[in-house]
Coordinates of C-alpha atoms in Angstrom, one line a residue:
D1 CA -52.2 42.2 137.9
K2 CA -49.7 44.5 137.3
S3 CA -46.9 43.0 139.1
T4 CA -47.3 39.4 137.6
S5 CA -47.5 41.4 133.9
Q6 CA -44.1 42.5 134.7
A7 CA -42.5 39.5 135.8
I8 CA -42.9 37.8 132.6
S9 CA -42.9 40.5 130.5
P10 CA -39.8 40.3 128.2
E11 CA -39.6 44.3 128.0
S12 CA -39.0 43.7 132.1
G13 CA -35.1 44.2 133.1
R14 CA -34.0 41.0 134.3
K15 CA -32.3 38.6 132.0
P16 CA -32.5 35.1 131.5
P17 CA -30.3 32.5 132.9
P18 CA -27.3 31.6 131.0
Q19 CA -27.6 28.2 129.0
M20 CA -25.1 25.4 129.7
P21 CA -22.8 24.3 126.6
L22 CA -23.6 21.5 124.8
F23 CA -21.2 18.6 124.3
S24 CA -21.4 15.5 122.2
A25 CA -19.9 12.4 122.5
P26 CA -19.9 8.7 120.6
I27 CA -22.0 5.9 122.2
V28 CA -20.6 2.4 121.9
V29 CA -22.9 -0.4 122.5
D30 CA -21.2 -4.1 122.5
L31 CA -23.7 -6.6 121.4
M32 CA -23.0 -10.2 121.7
S33 CA -25.5 -13.2 121.2
N34 CA -25.0 -16.5 122.4
V35 CA -26.3 -18.9 119.9
R36 CA -26.4 -22.9 121.1
I37 CA -27.4 -26.0 119.0
T38 CA -29.6 -27.9 120.7
Q39 CA -30.2 -30.5 117.8
L40 CA -29.6 -31.1 114.2
D41 CA -31.8 -30.8 111.3
G42 CA -31.9 -34.2 110.2
T43 CA -30.1 -37.6 111.2
Y44 CA -29.6 -40.3 108.7
R45 CA -28.4 -43.8 109.4
I46 CA -26.3 -46.2 106.8
E47 CA -24.9 -49.7 107.1
G48 CA -22.5 -51.7 105.0
L49 CA -20.0 -53.9 104.7
V50 CA -16.0 -53.2 104.5
Y51 CA -14.7 -52.1 101.2
E52 CA -17.7 -52.0 99.6
P53 CA -19.9 -48.8 98.6
T54 CA -23.2 -48.4 100.2
K55 CA -25.2 -45.5 99.2
I56 CA -28.2 -43.3 100.5
V57 CA -30.3 -40.9 99.2
I58 CA -30.9 -37.8 101.1
P59 CA -33.9 -35.2 100.4
L60 CA -32.8 -31.8 101.1
K61 CA -35.5 -28.8 101.8
N62 CA -34.4 -25.2 101.9
L63 CA -34.3 -24.8 105.8
L64 CA -33.2 -21.2 105.0
G65 CA -36.4 -20.0 103.6
V66 CA -34.6 -17.8 101.0
P67 CA -32.9 -18.9 97.5
S68 CA -29.2 -19.2 98.4
T69 CA -26.3 -21.4 97.2
L70 CA -24.8 -23.5 99.9
R71 CA -21.4 -24.7 100.3
L72 CA -21.0 -28.4 101.9
I73 CA -18.7 -28.8 104.5
S74 CA -17.9 -32.4 106.8
K75 CA -16.3 -33.6 109.6
I76 CA -16.3 -37.4 110.4
T77 CA -15.4 -38.7 114.1
Q78 CA -15.5 -42.2 114.9
I79 CA -18.0 -42.8 117.8
A80 CA -17.8 -46.8 118.3
N81 CA -14.7 -49.3 117.8
E82 CA -14.7 -52.5 116.0
K83 CA -16.2 -54.5 119.2
G84 CA -19.0 -51.7 119.1
T85 CA -17.6 -49.9 122.3
K86 CA -18.7 -46.1 122.4
I87 CA -15.6 -44.1 121.8
N88 CA -15.4 -41.2 124.1
Q89 CA -15.8 -37.5 122.5
Q90 CA -13.2 -35.0 123.4
M91 CA -15.6 -32.3 122.2
S92 CA -19.5 -32.1 122.5
L93 CA -21.8 -31.6 119.3
Q94 CA -21.7 -28.2 120.1
E95 CA -18.1 -27.7 120.0
Q96 CA -17.7 -29.9 116.9
V97 CA -20.1 -27.7 115.0
I98 CA -18.4 -24.6 116.0
D99 CA -14.7 -25.9 115.4
L100 CA -16.2 -26.8 112.3
L101 CA -17.6 -23.2 111.1
N102 CA -14.4 -21.8 112.3
N103 CA -12.4 -24.0 110.5
P104 CA -14.1 -25.5 107.4
I105 CA -11.1 -27.2 106.0
V106 CA -9.9 -29.9 108.0
N107 CA -5.9 -30.3 107.8
E108 CA -4.9 -33.6 106.9
A109 CA -2.8 -35.6 109.2
K110 CA 1.0 -36.2 108.3
G111 CA 2.1 -39.3 108.0
D112 CA 5.8 -40.5 109.5
E113 CA 8.5 -40.9 107.1
E114 CA 8.5 -44.6 106.8
E115 CA 5.4 -44.3 105.4
T116 CA 4.7 -46.5 102.1
P117 CA 2.6 -45.2 99.1
I118 CA -0.1 -47.4 99.9
E119 CA -0.2 -46.0 103.3
S120 CA -0.2 -42.4 102.1
Y121 CA -3.4 -43.1 100.4
I122 CA -5.3 -45.1 103.1
R123 CA -4.8 -42.0 105.3
K124 CA -6.1 -40.0 102.6
H125 CA -8.9 -42.2 101.6
K126 CA -12.8 -40.6 101.9
M127 CA -14.9 -42.4 103.4
F128 CA -18.1 -40.6 102.6
I129 CA -18.2 -39.5 98.8
F130 CA -20.9 -36.9 98.3
S131 CA -22.7 -36.0 95.0
H132 CA -22.5 -32.2 95.3
N133 CA -20.2 -30.2 96.6
V134 CA -22.3 -27.1 96.2
I135 CA -26.3 -26.9 96.9
E136 CA -28.3 -24.4 94.9
F137 CA -31.7 -23.7 95.6
P138 CA -33.3 -21.3 93.2
S139 CA -36.2 -20.8 95.2
K140 CA -37.5 -20.7 99.2
D141 CA -39.3 -23.9 98.5
S142 CA -36.5 -25.7 96.3
E143 CA -35.7 -29.2 97.3
V144 CA -32.4 -31.4 96.1
E145 CA -31.5 -34.7 97.1
L146 CA -28.0 -35.4 98.2
E147 CA -26.2 -38.9 97.3
V148 CA -24.0 -40.2 100.1
E149 CA -21.9 -42.8 99.4
F150 CA -20.2 -44.9 102.5
V151 CA -16.9 -46.6 101.7
P152 CA -15.2 -47.9 104.7
L153 CA -11.9 -49.5 105.2
T154 CA -12.4 -50.2 108.8
I155 CA -15.5 -51.7 111.2
G156 CA -16.3 -49.0 113.3
E157 CA -19.5 -46.9 114.0
F158 CA -18.6 -43.3 112.2
R159 CA -20.6 -39.5 112.6
C160 CA -20.2 -37.6 109.5
L161 CA -21.4 -34.1 110.4
I162 CA -22.3 -31.8 107.2
I163 CA -22.9 -28.4 107.2
F164 CA -24.5 -26.4 104.4
E165 CA -23.5 -22.9 104.5
D166 CA -24.2 -19.4 103.0
D167 CA -22.2 -16.9 104.0
K168 CA -25.6 -14.6 103.5
S169 CA -27.9 -16.6 104.3
G170 CA -26.8 -19.0 107.4
E171 CA -26.6 -22.6 107.8
F172 CA -28.2 -25.9 108.4
M173 CA -26.7 -29.0 109.7
I174 CA -27.8 -32.6 109.3
E175 CA -25.7 -35.7 110.6
V176 CA -25.0 -39.6 108.9
I177 CA -24.5 -42.2 111.3
A178 CA -22.8 -45.1 109.7
K179 CA -21.7 -48.4 110.7
S180 CA -19.1 -50.9 108.9
T181 CA -19.6 -54.4 109.1
H182 CA -16.9 -57.4 108.1
P183 CA -16.7 -58.0 104.7
P184 CA -17.9 -61.1 102.7
P185 CA -16.1 -64.2 103.2
T186 CA -13.5 -66.0 101.1
E187 CA -14.2 -69.8 100.6
V188 CA -10.7 -71.6 101.2
A189 CA -9.7 -75.1 101.4
S190 CA -12.7 -76.8 99.5
G191 CA -12.9 -80.5 100.2
K192 CA -9.2 -80.7 101.8
L193 CA -10.3 -81.1 105.6
K194 CA -11.5 -84.8 106.2
A195 CA -11.3 -86.9 109.3
E196 CA -12.4 -89.6 110.7
A197 CA -14.2 -89.0 114.1
N198 CA -11.8 -88.9 116.9
K199 CA -8.9 -88.3 114.7
T200 CA -7.2 -85.4 113.1
C201 CA -5.8 -84.1 109.8
S202 CA -4.1 -80.7 109.2
Y203 CA -3.8 -78.2 106.2
S204 CA -2.2 -75.0 105.6
I205 CA -4.4 -72.3 104.1
Q206 CA -2.3 -69.7 101.7
V207 CA -3.0 -66.1 102.6
D208 CA -2.5 -63.6 99.4
P209 CA 0.0 -60.9 100.6
I210 CA -2.7 -58.4 98.5
N211 CA -6.2 -57.8 99.7
T212 CA -7.9 -57.1 96.2
N213 CA -11.0 -55.8 97.9
L214 CA -8.9 -53.2 99.6
M215 CA -7.4 -52.3 96.3
K216 CA -10.6 -51.9 94.8
A217 CA -11.8 -49.9 97.6
L218 CA -8.8 -47.5 97.3
S219 CA -9.5 -47.1 93.7
Y220 CA -13.4 -46.1 93.8
S221 CA -12.9 -43.8 96.5
I222 CA -10.1 -41.7 94.5
E223 CA -11.7 -42.0 91.3
K224 CA -15.1 -41.1 92.3
S225 CA -14.2 -38.3 94.2
S226 CA -12.5 -37.0 91.2
V227 CA -15.7 -36.8 89.1
V228 CA -18.1 -35.6 91.7
G229 CA -20.7 -33.3 90.0
T230 CA -19.6 -34.5 86.4
N231 CA -21.7 -36.9 84.3
I232 CA -19.2 -39.5 83.5
P233 CA -20.6 -42.7 81.5
E234 CA -20.8 -45.6 83.7
R235 CA -18.4 -47.4 81.4
K236 CA -15.6 -44.9 81.4
L237 CA -15.4 -45.3 85.3
K238 CA -15.3 -48.7 85.1
D239 CA -12.2 -48.6 83.2
M240 CA -10.4 -45.8 85.6
L241 CA -11.1 -48.1 88.4
I242 CA -9.2 -50.9 86.7
R243 CA -6.3 -49.2 85.5
R244 CA -6.1 -47.4 89.2
Q245 CA -6.7 -50.9 90.9
H246 CA -3.7 -52.1 88.7
E247 CA -1.6 -49.2 89.7
F248 CA -2.3 -49.7 93.4
E249 CA -1.4 -53.3 93.2
G250 CA 1.9 -52.6 91.7
L251 CA 2.6 -50.2 94.6
Y252 CA 2.0 -52.7 96.9
R253 CA 4.2 -55.8 95.2
Q254 CA 7.0 -53.0 95.1
T255 CA 6.7 -51.8 98.5
F256 CA 5.2 -54.7 100.7
Q257 CA 7.7 -56.1 103.7
S258 CA 5.4 -57.8 105.9
Q259 CA 2.1 -57.4 107.5
S260 CA 0.8 -59.1 110.6
F261 CA -2.6 -60.1 111.7
T262 CA -4.6 -61.3 114.7
I263 CA -6.8 -64.3 114.1
T264 CA -10.2 -64.6 115.6
N265 CA -11.5 -68.5 115.3
S266 CA -15.2 -69.1 115.1
S267 CA -14.8 -72.8 115.9
P268 CA -12.1 -73.5 118.3
N269 CA -13.1 -76.7 119.5
F270 CA -12.6 -78.5 116.8
F271 CA -10.2 -76.2 114.7
E272 CA -6.9 -75.5 116.0
V273 CA -5.5 -72.4 114.5
P274 CA -3.0 -69.9 115.6
T275 CA -3.8 -66.7 117.3
E276 CA -1.8 -64.4 115.1
L277 CA -0.2 -64.2 111.7
T278 CA 2.9 -62.5 110.2
I279 CA 2.9 -62.7 106.2
C280 CA 5.8 -61.3 104.1
K281 CA 7.3 -61.6 100.9
Q282 CA 7.1 -64.8 99.2
S283 CA 11.1 -65.6 99.8
F284 CA 10.6 -65.5 103.4
S285 CA 8.5 -68.3 105.8
S286 CA 5.5 -67.3 107.5
T287 CA 5.6 -67.4 111.4
I288 CA 2.3 -68.4 113.4
T289 CA 1.8 -68.0 117.0
S290 CA -0.5 -71.0 118.5
A291 CA -2.0 -71.1 122.1
N292 CA 1.2 -73.4 123.2
N293 CA 3.9 -72.2 121.0
T294 CA 5.6 -70.4 117.8
I295 CA 6.0 -72.8 114.7
K296 CA 7.2 -71.8 111.1
T297 CA 5.4 -73.2 108.3
S298 CA 5.1 -72.7 104.8
P299 CA 5.2 -68.9 103.1
N300 CA 2.2 -66.9 103.8
S301 CA 0.0 -69.8 105.3
I302 CA -2.3 -70.5 108.2
H303 CA -1.8 -74.0 109.6
V304 CA -5.3 -75.7 110.6
T305 CA -5.5 -79.0 112.7
F306 CA -9.1 -80.3 112.3
S307 CA -10.8 -82.8 115.4
P308 CA -14.2 -84.0 114.7
I309 CA -16.1 -85.9 117.5
K310 CA -18.5 -87.4 115.0
A311 CA -19.5 -87.8 111.4
G312 CA -21.2 -84.5 109.7
D313 CA -20.0 -81.0 108.4
Y314 CA -18.2 -78.6 110.6
P315 CA -18.3 -75.1 109.4
C316 CA -15.3 -72.7 110.5
R317 CA -15.0 -68.9 110.1
L318 CA -11.3 -67.3 110.6
L319 CA -11.5 -63.2 111.0
L320 CA -8.1 -61.9 110.0
L321 CA -7.9 -58.3 111.6
S322 CA -5.2 -55.5 111.1
P323 CA -5.7 -51.9 111.1
H324 CA -6.9 -51.5 107.6
D325 CA -6.6 -55.2 106.2
I326 CA -9.4 -57.2 106.9
R327 CA -10.3 -60.2 105.9
I328 CA -12.7 -63.3 106.5
L329 CA -11.7 -67.2 105.5
A330 CA -14.7 -69.9 105.2
F331 CA -14.1 -73.3 105.1
K332 CA -15.7 -76.8 106.3
G333 CA -14.4 -79.7 107.7
I334 CA -15.9 -83.2 107.0
G335 CA -16.1 -85.5 110.1
I336 CA -16.1 -89.3 108.9
A337 CA -17.5 -92.4 110.7
A338 CA -15.1 -94.1 112.2
T339 CA -13.9 -97.3 110.6
K340 CA -14.4 -100.2 113.0
E341 CA -11.6 -103.1 112.7
F342 CA -11.8 -107.0 113.5
N343 CA -10.0 -109.9 113.1
I344 CA -11.7 -113.7 111.8
T345 CA -9.6 -116.8 112.4
F346 CA -11.0 -119.8 110.4
A347 CA -9.3 -123.2 111.8
S348 CA -10.5 -126.2 108.9
V349 CA -8.9 -129.5 107.8
V350 CA -8.4 -129.4 103.9
G351 CA -11.0 -129.5 101.3
K352 CA -14.0 -128.5 104.0
A353 CA -15.5 -125.3 103.3
M354 CA -16.8 -123.1 106.2
K355 CA -19.1 -119.9 106.3
Q356 CA -19.2 -117.3 109.0
D357 CA -21.9 -114.6 109.2
I358 CA -20.2 -111.2 110.1
P359 CA -22.9 -108.9 111.9

């Protein structure tokens, strides 16, 4: 069609419509991710005595799936007290992990001006000691064993949250739930508490101002933490622990003023003991508080009154409890059968023998 061909022909007299100018502008896309932690990559449990190192070996697999070098970050929180009562946590597990990742260096709590050198060491004490501070995974299938030592100074249950972090590859997390129990008992007053049935006897048990087990635990924590990652001989480590313990005991003697304990009696029906004890320097007398009144007795001692009701052995344990000084004193009272007394009167003439059977 001739008319149609003229309409589409470039040679026609019509001009193409003007083009709109082109503009360019940057486009900003804000991407946000919300990663939630529903569970940890492993939970391990350990239980040990106060002041005694308890070890656990944790097998670690490379959960990141790539060769990596991870640093170890940890945070400790108490989840139950000495009576087993759960402690309400201020932050959820999710919040604890985020806080630990954002603040990997935990600032130490500052002591007050009246803090003694020993109290300062106790505040800086490391309850968990790790065999490695850095974990190397040379391949995606690598496995490493991490040794964890639990050295508690107080009774309770604790959570140690451990994060293994690589700046490029990511991180994974495990937890160690550790429970500390009473220290081993110290035998005292052997053969000192003996009484006949329905009678009483008393004895004063001396209490040493220095808790040797506490000094050993502090020494172990400090020296073992200082040699992490080194192959130090066992004999050399033992010498270091002895020197450090003697140093701590000397510091304690120089700065010690007084120490207060609450006393729990395992056998109150047969043994009367004070409910509180304050020990001080040997130049002073200790003050004890019983259920009835306050008594002054010999320096740094616990006054025990034993009252058996029949013949036999009466074991007893005393738990001495303070914030970081915990002791158990074990002793035994012996009940003796009551002695029967009676009189026999003989009436006879001189020179005549008499006999009387005694049942």
